[in-house]
mmCIF file of C-alpha atoms in Angstrom:
data_model
loop_
_atom_site.group_PDB
_atom_site.id
_atom_site.type_symbol
_atom_site.label_atom_id
_atom_site.label_comp_id
_atom_site.label_asym_id
_atom_site.label_seq_id
_atom_site.Cartn_x
_atom_site.Cartn_y
_atom_site.Cartn_z
ATOM 1 C CA MET A 30 -11.219 -144.194 30.739
ATOM 2 C CA LYS A 31 -9.224 -141.189 31.879
ATOM 3 C CA ARG A 32 -11.282 -140.639 35.023
ATOM 4 C CA GLU A 33 -13.638 -143.715 35.668
ATOM 5 C CA ILE A 34 -11.022 -146.606 35.970
ATOM 6 C CA PRO A 35 -8.736 -144.750 38.287
ATOM 7 C CA ILE A 36 -12.158 -144.000 40.760
ATOM 8 C CA LEU A 37 -12.664 -148.162 40.234
ATOM 9 C CA ILE A 38 -9.242 -148.349 41.645
ATOM 10 C CA VAL A 39 -9.697 -146.237 44.233
ATOM 11 C CA GLY A 40 -12.963 -147.601 45.672
ATOM 12 C CA ILE A 41 -11.860 -151.159 45.150
ATOM 13 C CA THR A 42 -8.590 -150.800 46.935
ATOM 14 C CA GLY A 43 -10.069 -148.720 49.188
ATOM 15 C CA VAL A 44 -13.030 -150.951 50.470
ATOM 16 C CA ILE A 45 -10.688 -154.121 50.662
ATOM 17 C CA LEU A 46 -8.176 -152.039 52.327
ATOM 18 C CA PHE A 47 -11.004 -151.139 55.374
ATOM 19 C CA LEU A 48 -12.546 -154.102 55.312
ATOM 20 C CA GLN A 49 -8.926 -155.492 55.857
ATOM 21 C CA TYR A 50 -9.125 -153.955 59.216
ATOM 22 C CA PHE A 51 -11.632 -155.873 60.324
ATOM 23 C CA ILE A 52 -10.508 -159.570 59.348
ATOM 24 C CA PRO A 53 -7.527 -160.191 61.549
ATOM 25 C CA THR A 54 -5.726 -163.061 59.885
ATOM 26 C CA ASP A 55 -1.750 -163.379 58.592
ATOM 27 C CA TRP A 56 -3.277 -163.191 55.335
ATOM 28 C CA SER A 57 -4.149 -159.714 55.262
ATOM 29 C CA MET A 58 -1.830 -158.347 57.529
ATOM 30 C CA GLN A 59 0.246 -159.438 54.211
ATOM 31 C CA LEU A 60 -1.740 -157.477 52.258
ATOM 32 C CA LEU A 61 -1.689 -154.976 54.188
ATOM 33 C CA GLY A 62 2.079 -154.727 54.982
ATOM 34 C CA THR A 63 2.434 -155.295 50.826
ATOM 35 C CA SER A 64 0.103 -152.889 50.444
ATOM 36 C CA GLN A 65 1.907 -150.185 52.620
ATOM 37 C CA ASP A 66 5.170 -151.213 50.604
ATOM 38 C CA TRP A 67 3.382 -149.850 47.966
ATOM 39 C CA VAL A 68 2.440 -146.758 48.588
ATOM 40 C CA ILE A 69 5.690 -146.316 49.652
ATOM 41 C CA VAL A 70 7.150 -147.332 45.911
ATOM 42 C CA ILE A 71 4.714 -145.381 44.307
ATOM 43 C CA GLY A 72 5.834 -142.325 46.208
ATOM 44 C CA ILE A 73 9.984 -142.764 46.357
ATOM 45 C CA LEU A 74 9.317 -142.853 42.318
ATOM 46 C CA ALA A 75 6.852 -139.435 42.230
ATOM 47 C CA LEU A 76 9.952 -138.289 43.794
ATOM 48 C CA PRO A 77 11.876 -137.003 40.618
ATOM 49 C CA LEU A 78 9.357 -135.035 39.284
ATOM 50 C CA GLY A 79 9.294 -132.743 42.291
ATOM 51 C CA ILE A 80 13.515 -133.093 42.306
ATOM 52 C CA TRP A 81 13.423 -132.397 38.132
ATOM 53 C CA SER A 82 10.239 -129.338 38.698
ATOM 54 C CA LEU A 83 12.199 -127.351 41.317
ATOM 55 C CA VAL A 84 15.450 -128.095 39.192
ATOM 56 C CA LYS A 85 14.371 -127.311 35.849
ATOM 57 C CA ALA A 86 13.020 -123.909 37.602
ATOM 58 C CA ASN A 87 16.325 -122.828 39.176
ATOM 59 C CA ILE A 88 17.700 -123.736 35.474
ATOM 60 C CA MET A 89 15.547 -121.102 34.285
ATOM 61 C CA LYS A 90 16.422 -118.450 36.920
ATOM 62 C CA LEU A 91 20.039 -118.987 36.177
ATOM 63 C CA GLN A 92 19.007 -117.535 32.714
ATOM 64 C CA VAL A 93 17.865 -114.226 35.134
ATOM 65 C CA LYS A 94 19.843 -111.350 36.292
ATOM 66 C CA GLY A 95 19.705 -110.875 39.816
ATOM 67 C CA GLU A 96 17.808 -114.372 40.103
ATOM 68 C CA ARG A 97 21.296 -116.509 38.655
ATOM 69 C CA PHE A 98 24.101 -116.375 41.451
ATOM 70 C CA TYR A 99 21.401 -117.634 44.681
ATOM 71 C CA ALA A 100 20.154 -120.453 41.570
ATOM 72 C CA ALA A 101 23.205 -120.909 41.256
ATOM 73 C CA VAL A 102 23.723 -121.636 45.339
ATOM 74 C CA LEU A 103 20.903 -123.909 45.772
ATOM 75 C CA LEU A 104 21.607 -126.078 42.640
ATOM 76 C CA THR A 105 25.584 -126.100 43.755
ATOM 77 C CA GLY A 106 24.401 -126.839 47.437
ATOM 78 C CA PHE A 107 21.854 -129.902 45.986
ATOM 79 C CA LEU A 108 24.448 -131.475 43.547
ATOM 80 C CA VAL A 109 27.130 -131.480 46.125
ATOM 81 C CA MET A 110 24.984 -133.347 48.721
ATOM 82 C CA LEU A 111 23.902 -135.842 46.391
ATOM 83 C CA ILE A 112 27.461 -136.300 45.277
ATOM 84 C CA PHE A 113 28.341 -137.139 48.613
ATOM 85 C CA GLY A 114 25.303 -138.908 49.262
ATOM 86 C CA LEU A 115 24.207 -140.922 46.498
ATOM 87 C CA PRO A 116 27.004 -143.460 46.183
ATOM 88 C CA HIS A 117 27.362 -144.813 49.349
ATOM 89 C CA ARG A 118 24.991 -145.691 52.139
ATOM 90 C CA SER A 119 27.545 -145.105 54.692
ATOM 91 C CA SER A 120 27.327 -141.863 53.921
ATOM 92 C CA LEU A 121 24.464 -141.698 55.801
ATOM 93 C CA GLU A 122 26.407 -142.409 59.363
ATOM 94 C CA GLN A 123 27.452 -139.729 61.700
ATOM 95 C CA GLY A 124 31.407 -138.666 60.106
ATOM 96 C CA SER A 125 30.880 -138.635 56.727
ATOM 97 C CA THR A 126 31.436 -135.798 54.522
ATOM 98 C CA PHE A 127 27.580 -135.615 53.451
ATOM 99 C CA MET A 128 26.414 -135.903 57.362
ATOM 100 C CA THR A 129 29.391 -132.772 58.031
ATOM 101 C CA LEU A 130 27.775 -131.363 55.287
ATOM 102 C CA PHE A 131 24.257 -131.167 57.166
ATOM 103 C CA ASN A 132 25.555 -130.825 60.214
ATOM 104 C CA THR A 133 27.679 -127.531 59.424
ATOM 105 C CA ILE A 134 24.417 -126.346 57.017
ATOM 106 C CA LEU A 135 20.847 -127.712 57.723
ATOM 107 C CA ILE A 136 20.956 -127.591 61.230
ATOM 108 C CA PRO A 137 21.978 -124.350 62.244
ATOM 109 C CA ILE A 138 20.776 -122.564 59.443
ATOM 110 C CA GLN A 139 17.254 -124.587 60.097
ATOM 111 C CA ALA A 140 17.618 -123.822 64.152
ATOM 112 C CA THR A 141 18.003 -120.116 63.331
ATOM 113 C CA ILE A 142 15.009 -119.155 60.857
ATOM 114 C CA PHE A 143 12.690 -121.170 63.398
ATOM 115 C CA SER A 144 14.003 -119.556 66.262
ATOM 116 C CA LEU A 145 13.333 -116.120 64.169
ATOM 117 C CA LEU A 146 10.611 -117.144 64.494
ATOM 118 C CA ALA A 147 10.789 -116.081 68.339
ATOM 119 C CA PHE A 148 10.943 -112.109 67.837
ATOM 120 C CA PHE A 149 8.092 -112.092 64.714
ATOM 121 C CA VAL A 150 5.857 -114.624 66.681
ATOM 122 C CA ALA A 151 6.087 -111.478 69.621
ATOM 123 C CA SER A 152 5.241 -108.446 67.745
ATOM 124 C CA ALA A 153 3.092 -110.377 65.332
ATOM 125 C CA ALA A 154 1.364 -111.275 68.809
ATOM 126 C CA TYR A 155 1.426 -107.906 70.323
ATOM 127 C CA ARG A 156 -0.778 -106.452 67.433
ATOM 128 C CA ALA A 157 -2.931 -109.760 67.941
ATOM 129 C CA PHE A 158 -4.158 -111.119 70.979
ATOM 130 C CA ARG A 159 -4.588 -107.095 72.245
ATOM 131 C CA ALA A 160 -6.852 -107.396 74.648
ATOM 132 C CA ARG A 161 -10.360 -106.473 72.967
ATOM 133 C CA SER A 162 -12.342 -109.427 73.816
ATOM 134 C CA VAL A 163 -13.102 -111.538 77.010
ATOM 135 C CA LEU A 164 -11.830 -114.732 74.247
ATOM 136 C CA ALA A 165 -8.622 -113.196 73.390
ATOM 137 C CA THR A 166 -7.784 -111.629 76.818
ATOM 138 C CA ILE A 167 -8.384 -115.676 77.909
ATOM 139 C CA LEU A 168 -6.214 -116.446 74.929
ATOM 140 C CA LEU A 169 -3.561 -114.141 75.745
ATOM 141 C CA LEU A 170 -3.630 -114.708 80.018
ATOM 142 C CA THR A 171 -2.821 -118.051 79.127
ATOM 143 C CA ALA A 172 -0.393 -116.773 76.676
ATOM 144 C CA PHE A 173 1.370 -115.261 79.533
ATOM 145 C CA LEU A 174 0.772 -117.578 82.263
ATOM 146 C CA VAL A 175 2.449 -120.475 80.055
ATOM 147 C CA MET A 176 5.277 -117.926 79.402
ATOM 148 C CA PHE A 177 5.922 -116.773 83.014
ATOM 149 C CA ARG A 178 6.087 -120.285 83.940
ATOM 150 C CA TRP A 179 9.931 -120.190 83.003
ATOM 151 C CA LEU A 180 11.215 -116.940 84.604
ATOM 152 C CA PRO A 181 12.465 -117.296 87.571
ATOM 153 C CA LEU A 182 10.482 -114.988 90.176
ATOM 154 C CA GLY A 183 10.555 -117.376 93.171
ATOM 155 C CA PHE A 184 7.200 -118.112 94.766
ATOM 156 C CA ILE A 185 5.501 -116.138 91.858
ATOM 157 C CA SER A 186 6.683 -119.080 89.948
ATOM 158 C CA THR A 187 5.516 -121.956 92.297
ATOM 159 C CA ALA A 188 2.333 -121.374 91.862
ATOM 160 C CA ASP A 189 2.101 -119.817 88.224
ATOM 161 C CA ASN A 190 3.935 -123.432 88.066
ATOM 162 C CA ALA A 191 0.909 -125.515 89.397
ATOM 163 C CA ILE A 192 -1.438 -123.298 87.621
ATOM 164 C CA VAL A 193 0.160 -124.505 84.041
ATOM 165 C CA ALA A 194 0.028 -127.782 84.603
ATOM 166 C CA TRP A 195 -3.310 -128.112 85.749
ATOM 167 C CA ILE A 196 -4.190 -125.152 82.682
ATOM 168 C CA LEU A 197 -2.250 -128.015 80.155
ATOM 169 C CA SER A 198 -3.528 -131.187 81.853
ATOM 170 C CA VAL A 199 -7.474 -129.998 81.814
ATOM 171 C CA PRO A 200 -8.849 -126.840 80.078
ATOM 172 C CA ASN A 201 -5.530 -127.160 77.089
ATOM 173 C CA MET A 202 -6.358 -131.185 76.881
ATOM 174 C CA ALA A 203 -9.839 -130.595 76.736
ATOM 175 C CA ALA A 204 -9.438 -128.725 74.095
ATOM 176 C CA ASN A 205 -6.834 -130.806 71.802
ATOM 177 C CA ARG A 206 -8.967 -133.723 72.047
ATOM 178 C CA ALA A 207 -12.206 -132.022 70.534
ATOM 179 C CA ILE A 208 -10.007 -130.356 67.925
ATOM 180 C CA GLY A 209 -8.199 -134.214 67.702
ATOM 181 C CA MET A 210 -11.620 -135.472 67.105
ATOM 182 C CA GLY A 211 -13.222 -132.843 64.361
ATOM 183 C CA ILE A 212 -9.901 -133.717 62.331
ATOM 184 C CA GLY A 213 -10.112 -137.291 63.106
ATOM 185 C CA LEU A 214 -13.877 -137.045 62.114
ATOM 186 C CA GLY A 215 -12.854 -134.868 59.049
ATOM 187 C CA GLY A 216 -10.829 -137.160 57.992
ATOM 188 C CA ALA A 217 -12.666 -139.784 57.996
ATOM 189 C CA ALA A 218 -15.608 -138.466 56.128
ATOM 190 C CA MET A 219 -12.944 -137.300 53.678
ATOM 191 C CA ALA A 220 -11.441 -141.014 53.174
ATOM 192 C CA ILE A 221 -15.346 -142.464 52.644
ATOM 193 C CA LYS A 222 -15.688 -139.800 49.828
ATOM 194 C CA ILE A 223 -12.867 -140.353 48.147
ATOM 195 C CA ILE A 224 -13.688 -144.143 48.137
ATOM 196 C CA LEU A 225 -17.434 -143.288 47.199
ATOM 197 C CA GLY A 226 -15.873 -141.785 44.250
ATOM 198 C CA ILE A 227 -18.043 -138.345 45.252
ATOM 199 C CA GLU A 228 -14.225 -136.311 46.093
ATOM 200 C CA ARG A 229 -12.701 -136.563 42.787
ATOM 201 C CA THR A 230 -10.892 -132.764 43.248
ATOM 202 C CA TYR A 231 -7.529 -135.798 43.612
ATOM 203 C CA MET A 232 -7.577 -136.063 39.251
ATOM 204 C CA GLY A 233 -6.864 -132.431 38.742
ATOM 205 C CA HIS A 234 -8.658 -131.700 35.854
ATOM 206 C CA ASP A 235 -9.018 -132.649 31.729
ATOM 207 C CA MET B 12 38.601 -127.216 69.124
ATOM 208 C CA THR B 13 40.866 -128.628 66.107
ATOM 209 C CA THR B 14 42.025 -126.140 63.743
ATOM 210 C CA SER B 15 39.200 -128.187 60.601
ATOM 211 C CA GLN B 16 36.399 -128.286 63.663
ATOM 212 C CA LEU B 17 36.746 -124.170 64.052
ATOM 213 C CA LEU B 18 37.103 -123.903 59.795
ATOM 214 C CA LEU B 19 33.327 -126.054 60.264
ATOM 215 C CA ASN B 20 32.079 -123.797 63.445
ATOM 216 C CA GLY B 21 33.203 -121.020 61.503
ATOM 217 C CA ILE B 22 30.677 -121.516 58.174
ATOM 218 C CA ALA B 23 27.741 -122.530 60.732
ATOM 219 C CA VAL B 24 28.182 -118.728 62.933
ATOM 220 C CA PHE B 25 28.757 -117.062 59.085
ATOM 221 C CA LEU B 26 25.434 -119.120 58.002
ATOM 222 C CA THR B 27 23.633 -118.077 61.735
ATOM 223 C CA PHE B 28 24.703 -114.381 61.764
ATOM 224 C CA CYS B 29 23.320 -114.343 57.702
ATOM 225 C CA ILE B 30 19.892 -115.431 58.772
ATOM 226 C CA PHE B 31 20.064 -113.242 62.064
ATOM 227 C CA SER B 32 20.526 -110.283 59.656
ATOM 228 C CA PHE B 33 17.091 -110.628 58.244
ATOM 229 C CA LEU B 34 16.056 -108.743 61.550
ATOM 230 C CA TYR B 35 17.207 -105.949 59.410
ATOM 231 C CA LYS B 36 15.737 -106.450 56.456
ATOM 232 C CA ASP B 37 15.943 -108.855 53.759
ATOM 233 C CA ASN B 38 19.073 -108.733 51.877
ATOM 234 C CA PRO B 39 21.089 -110.927 49.970
ATOM 235 C CA PHE B 40 23.124 -112.714 53.362
ATOM 236 C CA TYR B 41 19.923 -113.922 53.940
ATOM 237 C CA LYS B 42 18.804 -115.083 50.368
ATOM 238 C CA PHE B 43 22.467 -116.471 49.743
ATOM 239 C CA ALA B 44 20.992 -118.763 53.332
ATOM 240 C CA GLU B 45 17.352 -119.459 52.498
ATOM 241 C CA ARG B 46 18.288 -120.851 49.037
ATOM 242 C CA LEU B 47 21.259 -122.704 50.108
ATOM 243 C CA VAL B 48 19.242 -124.627 52.899
ATOM 244 C CA ALA B 49 16.717 -125.173 50.038
ATOM 245 C CA GLY B 50 19.048 -126.478 48.494
ATOM 246 C CA VAL B 51 20.906 -128.154 50.848
ATOM 247 C CA ALA B 52 17.821 -129.570 52.399
ATOM 248 C CA THR B 53 16.643 -130.790 49.094
ATOM 249 C CA GLY B 54 19.348 -133.052 48.755
ATOM 250 C CA TYR B 55 19.978 -133.965 51.505
ATOM 251 C CA TRP B 56 16.023 -135.576 51.515
ATOM 252 C CA THR B 57 16.738 -137.055 48.515
ATOM 253 C CA VAL B 58 19.598 -139.106 48.974
ATOM 254 C CA LEU B 59 17.776 -140.026 52.837
ATOM 255 C CA LEU B 60 14.610 -141.697 51.056
ATOM 256 C CA PHE B 61 17.088 -143.251 47.824
ATOM 257 C CA HIS B 62 19.102 -144.903 50.436
ATOM 258 C CA THR B 63 16.031 -145.786 52.838
ATOM 259 C CA ASN B 64 13.418 -146.334 50.468
ATOM 260 C CA PHE B 65 14.606 -147.067 46.529
ATOM 261 C CA ARG B 66 17.016 -148.967 47.599
ATOM 262 C CA ASP B 67 15.116 -151.439 50.528
ATOM 263 C CA LYS B 68 11.947 -151.488 48.764
ATOM 264 C CA VAL B 69 12.612 -150.752 45.022
ATOM 265 C CA TRP B 70 15.897 -152.412 44.187
ATOM 266 C CA ASP B 71 16.604 -155.008 46.638
ATOM 267 C CA THR B 72 13.029 -156.558 46.837
ATOM 268 C CA ILE B 73 12.768 -156.704 42.751
ATOM 269 C CA VAL B 74 16.762 -156.735 41.905
ATOM 270 C CA ILE B 75 17.795 -158.684 44.842
ATOM 271 C CA ASN B 76 15.208 -160.990 46.194
ATOM 272 C CA HIS B 77 12.541 -161.269 42.936
ATOM 273 C CA GLN B 78 9.991 -160.018 44.285
ATOM 274 C CA PHE B 79 8.572 -159.789 41.186
ATOM 275 C CA ILE B 80 4.886 -158.379 42.338
ATOM 276 C CA TYR B 81 7.079 -154.796 43.091
ATOM 277 C CA ILE B 82 7.684 -153.779 39.838
ATOM 278 C CA ILE B 83 3.614 -153.254 39.325
ATOM 279 C CA PRO B 84 4.024 -150.505 41.919
ATOM 280 C CA ALA B 85 7.466 -149.305 40.468
ATOM 281 C CA LEU B 86 4.964 -148.859 36.777
ATOM 282 C CA LEU B 87 2.839 -147.257 38.418
ATOM 283 C CA GLY B 88 5.917 -144.699 40.391
ATOM 284 C CA ILE B 89 7.222 -144.424 36.735
ATOM 285 C CA ALA B 90 4.111 -143.224 35.304
ATOM 286 C CA MET B 91 3.654 -140.156 37.600
ATOM 287 C CA TRP B 92 6.468 -139.041 34.786
ATOM 288 C CA THR B 93 3.788 -138.768 32.274
ATOM 289 C CA ARG B 94 2.611 -135.433 34.251
ATOM 290 C CA PHE B 95 5.407 -134.126 32.397
ATOM 291 C CA SER B 96 3.377 -134.587 29.308
ATOM 292 C CA LYS B 97 0.261 -132.404 28.173
ATOM 293 C CA ASN B 98 -1.016 -135.168 26.337
ATOM 294 C CA TYR B 99 -0.567 -138.695 28.679
ATOM 295 C CA SER B 100 -1.024 -136.566 31.478
ATOM 296 C CA TRP B 101 -4.357 -138.612 32.854
ATOM 297 C CA ILE B 102 -1.798 -141.992 32.743
ATOM 298 C CA SER B 103 -0.456 -140.594 36.086
ATOM 299 C CA ARG B 104 -3.914 -141.258 37.700
ATOM 300 C CA TYR B 105 -3.491 -144.297 38.155
ATOM 301 C CA SER B 106 -0.600 -144.586 39.995
ATOM 302 C CA ILE B 107 -2.685 -141.882 42.448
ATOM 303 C CA ALA B 108 -5.690 -143.873 42.039
ATOM 304 C CA PHE B 109 -3.474 -146.527 44.252
ATOM 305 C CA TYR B 110 -2.061 -144.349 45.839
ATOM 306 C CA ILE B 111 -5.169 -142.230 47.220
ATOM 307 C CA GLY B 112 -7.360 -145.597 47.429
ATOM 308 C CA ILE B 113 -4.805 -147.386 49.583
ATOM 309 C CA SER B 114 -4.197 -144.562 51.885
ATOM 310 C CA SER B 115 -7.795 -144.083 51.979
ATOM 311 C CA GLY B 116 -8.646 -147.920 53.007
ATOM 312 C CA ALA B 117 -6.131 -148.553 55.553
ATOM 313 C CA GLY B 118 -6.326 -145.016 57.065
ATOM 314 C CA ILE B 119 -9.987 -144.919 57.709
ATOM 315 C CA PRO B 120 -9.568 -147.779 60.524
ATOM 316 C CA LEU B 121 -6.876 -146.066 62.144
ATOM 317 C CA ILE B 122 -7.849 -142.708 62.525
ATOM 318 C CA PHE B 123 -11.260 -143.496 63.947
ATOM 319 C CA TYR B 124 -8.794 -145.981 66.901
ATOM 320 C CA ALA B 125 -6.330 -143.006 67.138
ATOM 321 C CA GLY B 126 -8.333 -139.719 66.375
ATOM 322 C CA ILE B 127 -11.520 -140.181 67.877
ATOM 323 C CA PHE B 128 -11.540 -144.248 70.204
ATOM 324 C CA LYS B 129 -8.726 -143.167 71.849
ATOM 325 C CA GLN B 130 -9.342 -140.046 72.756
ATOM 326 C CA LEU B 131 -12.781 -140.772 74.292
ATOM 327 C CA GLN B 132 -11.180 -143.119 75.925
ATOM 328 C CA GLY B 133 -8.580 -140.708 77.682
ATOM 329 C CA THR B 134 -11.561 -138.753 77.942
ATOM 330 C CA ILE B 135 -14.029 -141.412 80.701
ATOM 331 C CA SER B 136 -11.062 -143.307 81.492
ATOM 332 C CA THR B 137 -10.531 -141.434 84.683
ATOM 333 C CA PRO B 138 -12.899 -142.217 87.412
ATOM 334 C CA LEU B 139 -15.220 -139.628 88.800
ATOM 335 C CA ALA B 140 -15.269 -139.217 92.858
ATOM 336 C CA PHE B 141 -14.582 -136.461 94.956
ATOM 337 C CA SER B 142 -11.680 -135.767 94.564
ATOM 338 C CA TRP B 143 -9.231 -133.222 93.077
ATOM 339 C CA ALA B 144 -8.043 -136.006 90.412
ATOM 340 C CA GLY B 145 -12.184 -136.898 90.363
ATOM 341 C CA LEU B 146 -12.762 -133.301 90.227
ATOM 342 C CA ASN B 147 -10.536 -132.837 87.099
ATOM 343 C CA ALA B 148 -11.526 -135.987 85.569
ATOM 344 C CA PHE B 149 -15.066 -133.957 85.704
ATOM 345 C CA LEU B 150 -14.286 -130.520 83.950
ATOM 346 C CA ILE B 151 -12.096 -132.718 81.082
ATOM 347 C CA ILE B 152 -15.332 -134.293 80.142
ATOM 348 C CA VAL B 153 -17.621 -130.995 80.190
ATOM 349 C CA ALA B 154 -15.130 -129.351 78.088
ATOM 350 C CA VAL B 155 -14.706 -131.527 75.718
ATOM 351 C CA LEU B 156 -18.010 -132.136 75.265
ATOM 352 C CA ALA B 157 -18.545 -128.257 75.123
ATOM 353 C CA ALA B 158 -15.099 -127.745 72.892
ATOM 354 C CA LEU B 159 -16.846 -130.579 70.240
ATOM 355 C CA VAL B 160 -20.522 -128.416 70.748
ATOM 356 C CA TYR B 161 -18.535 -124.804 69.399
ATOM 357 C CA PHE B 162 -17.675 -127.224 66.097
ATOM 358 C CA PHE B 163 -20.940 -128.204 65.738
ATOM 359 C CA PHE B 164 -22.438 -126.925 62.705
ATOM 360 C CA SER B 165 -25.799 -128.702 62.258
ATOM 361 C CA ALA B 166 -27.552 -126.879 64.795
ATOM 362 C CA ALA B 167 -27.935 -123.371 65.797
ATOM 363 C CA HIS B 168 -26.097 -121.801 68.324
ATOM 364 C CA LYS B 169 -29.168 -120.815 70.516
ATOM 365 C CA GLY B 170 -30.057 -121.504 74.292
ATOM 366 C CA THR B 171 -28.473 -124.484 75.664
ATOM 367 C CA MET B 172 -26.771 -124.901 72.420
ATOM 368 C CA GLY B 173 -25.226 -121.645 72.503
ATOM 369 C CA THR B 174 -23.942 -121.269 76.128
ATOM 370 C CA VAL B 175 -22.282 -124.789 76.049
ATOM 371 C CA SER B 176 -20.706 -123.867 72.397
ATOM 372 C CA ARG B 177 -19.797 -120.803 74.532
ATOM 373 C CA ILE B 178 -18.099 -122.221 76.897
ATOM 374 C CA GLY B 179 -16.780 -124.669 74.905
ATOM 375 C CA ILE B 180 -14.685 -121.446 72.817
ATOM 376 C CA TYR B 181 -13.519 -120.043 75.679
ATOM 377 C CA VAL B 182 -11.754 -124.204 76.038
ATOM 378 C CA VAL B 183 -10.412 -123.714 72.906
ATOM 379 C CA MET B 184 -9.083 -120.464 73.699
ATOM 380 C CA ILE B 185 -7.521 -122.034 76.202
ATOM 381 C CA GLY B 186 -5.856 -124.807 74.332
ATOM 382 C CA PHE B 187 -4.879 -121.623 71.844
ATOM 383 C CA GLY B 188 -2.736 -119.609 73.765
ATOM 384 C CA ALA B 189 -1.150 -122.447 76.063
ATOM 385 C CA GLY B 190 0.143 -123.733 72.454
ATOM 386 C CA PHE B 191 1.089 -120.054 71.373
ATOM 387 C CA GLY B 192 3.019 -119.578 74.582
ATOM 388 C CA LEU B 193 4.830 -123.140 74.507
ATOM 389 C CA THR B 194 5.322 -122.453 70.364
ATOM 390 C CA VAL B 195 7.530 -119.410 71.497
ATOM 391 C CA MET B 196 8.758 -120.815 74.684
ATOM 392 C CA GLY B 197 10.401 -123.210 72.342
ATOM 393 C CA ARG B 198 11.567 -120.824 69.700
ATOM 394 C CA VAL B 199 13.132 -118.708 72.434
ATOM 395 C CA ALA B 200 14.672 -121.492 73.675
ATOM 396 C CA LEU B 201 16.206 -122.267 69.986
ATOM 397 C CA LEU B 202 17.367 -118.869 70.133
ATOM 398 C CA VAL B 203 19.231 -119.544 73.607
ATOM 399 C CA GLN B 204 20.450 -122.623 71.702
ATOM 400 C CA ARG B 205 22.071 -120.752 68.904
ATOM 401 C CA ILE B 206 23.264 -117.104 71.254
ATOM 402 C CA ILE B 207 25.194 -120.167 73.388
ATOM 403 C CA PHE B 208 26.851 -121.490 70.345
ATOM 404 C CA LEU B 209 27.952 -118.314 69.065
ATOM 405 C CA LYS B 210 29.355 -117.259 72.633
ATOM 406 C CA GLY B 211 31.045 -120.925 72.390
ATOM 407 C CA TYR B 212 32.802 -119.791 68.755
ATOM 408 C CA ALA B 213 33.741 -116.695 70.413
ATOM 409 C CA ILE B 214 35.510 -118.103 73.329
ATOM 410 C CA ALA B 215 37.342 -120.784 70.839
ATOM 411 C CA LEU B 216 38.729 -118.056 68.630
ATOM 412 C CA PHE B 217 39.725 -115.030 71.162
ATOM 413 C CA GLY B 218 39.619 -117.737 73.958
ATOM 414 C CA GLY B 219 37.565 -116.407 77.746
#
């Protein structure tokens, strides 16, 4: 009851939705659309689970000295966005207070955090990519060629651009295709294992 | 720049410096900006999903359009909340079962189509010929096969298999190097954009 029926549900829904792809009729497309809507509905109604966990964890932190201020900042930021965003759908339009907060706070901070990575990636690369082997040298050389492309170095840049264009369209594309196929095969294998009830870790423990 | 724009951009400048202060070391300004972005981002996504998903797919569908079949997934979604209870958390497995079952079943053909068949099609679609494009097409086929052999662990990488897999790892390393270079340049572009923003604000404030 606690485990068997959910496994049965996964198997039945999985097989039906899999077979649906090979039956291109109106009702099968409707079945797919409705099923995808079901996934969205289940997902959106599960959202409060995550929100509550975050809010609860930070309410607990309000009682911890040293964390109090930062927990209050997080909760205030969250509540302010809800207050300005939830009442009206028009809050999603540019010019609303909600979107102004988004553009003033979220965009600059996120852009700066990602730009910070330029420094950390560079220092990490220095430690990781020292040309100690043929493989590391290939990686290092490719990375440098790709990065040097942007420098205005006259005829060197022209030659580098041609080499980089070839790297991106031939070996890089081949590597990405092979990795993509590996991910595809892995994903499909995992989905089949889930449908057949071999993979059950998603159910957690009793 | 109007006074309100100056004020709003001033907040953005302050938050930008708060984040950059992490280059020195972890400090209260950075922590403040970090928690603020966590709260605001959670609020933003909650509002966005509330209006685009909850309103459209749940409220409007059931209450306005009277498609009562959607009460079932709504109840399944609400059943996820039983995760908070030790005694009744097993009920949420029914919701997860529907979610996982539908996603897996509908996902398999799409994964095969986009992840495997389209990739294979792209690999072999260019005709082989005695030209630069033909040579590149041939190299792509060889490189994809070599990289796939490298990821094939059901046979020992010895002899011919070892040689091909060695070529495969070279191809993969070129891919990783190119990915790394592009990522770094993307980050540097963001850094330049932030510096231009700061410079623009300084000019607006003090005059250029």
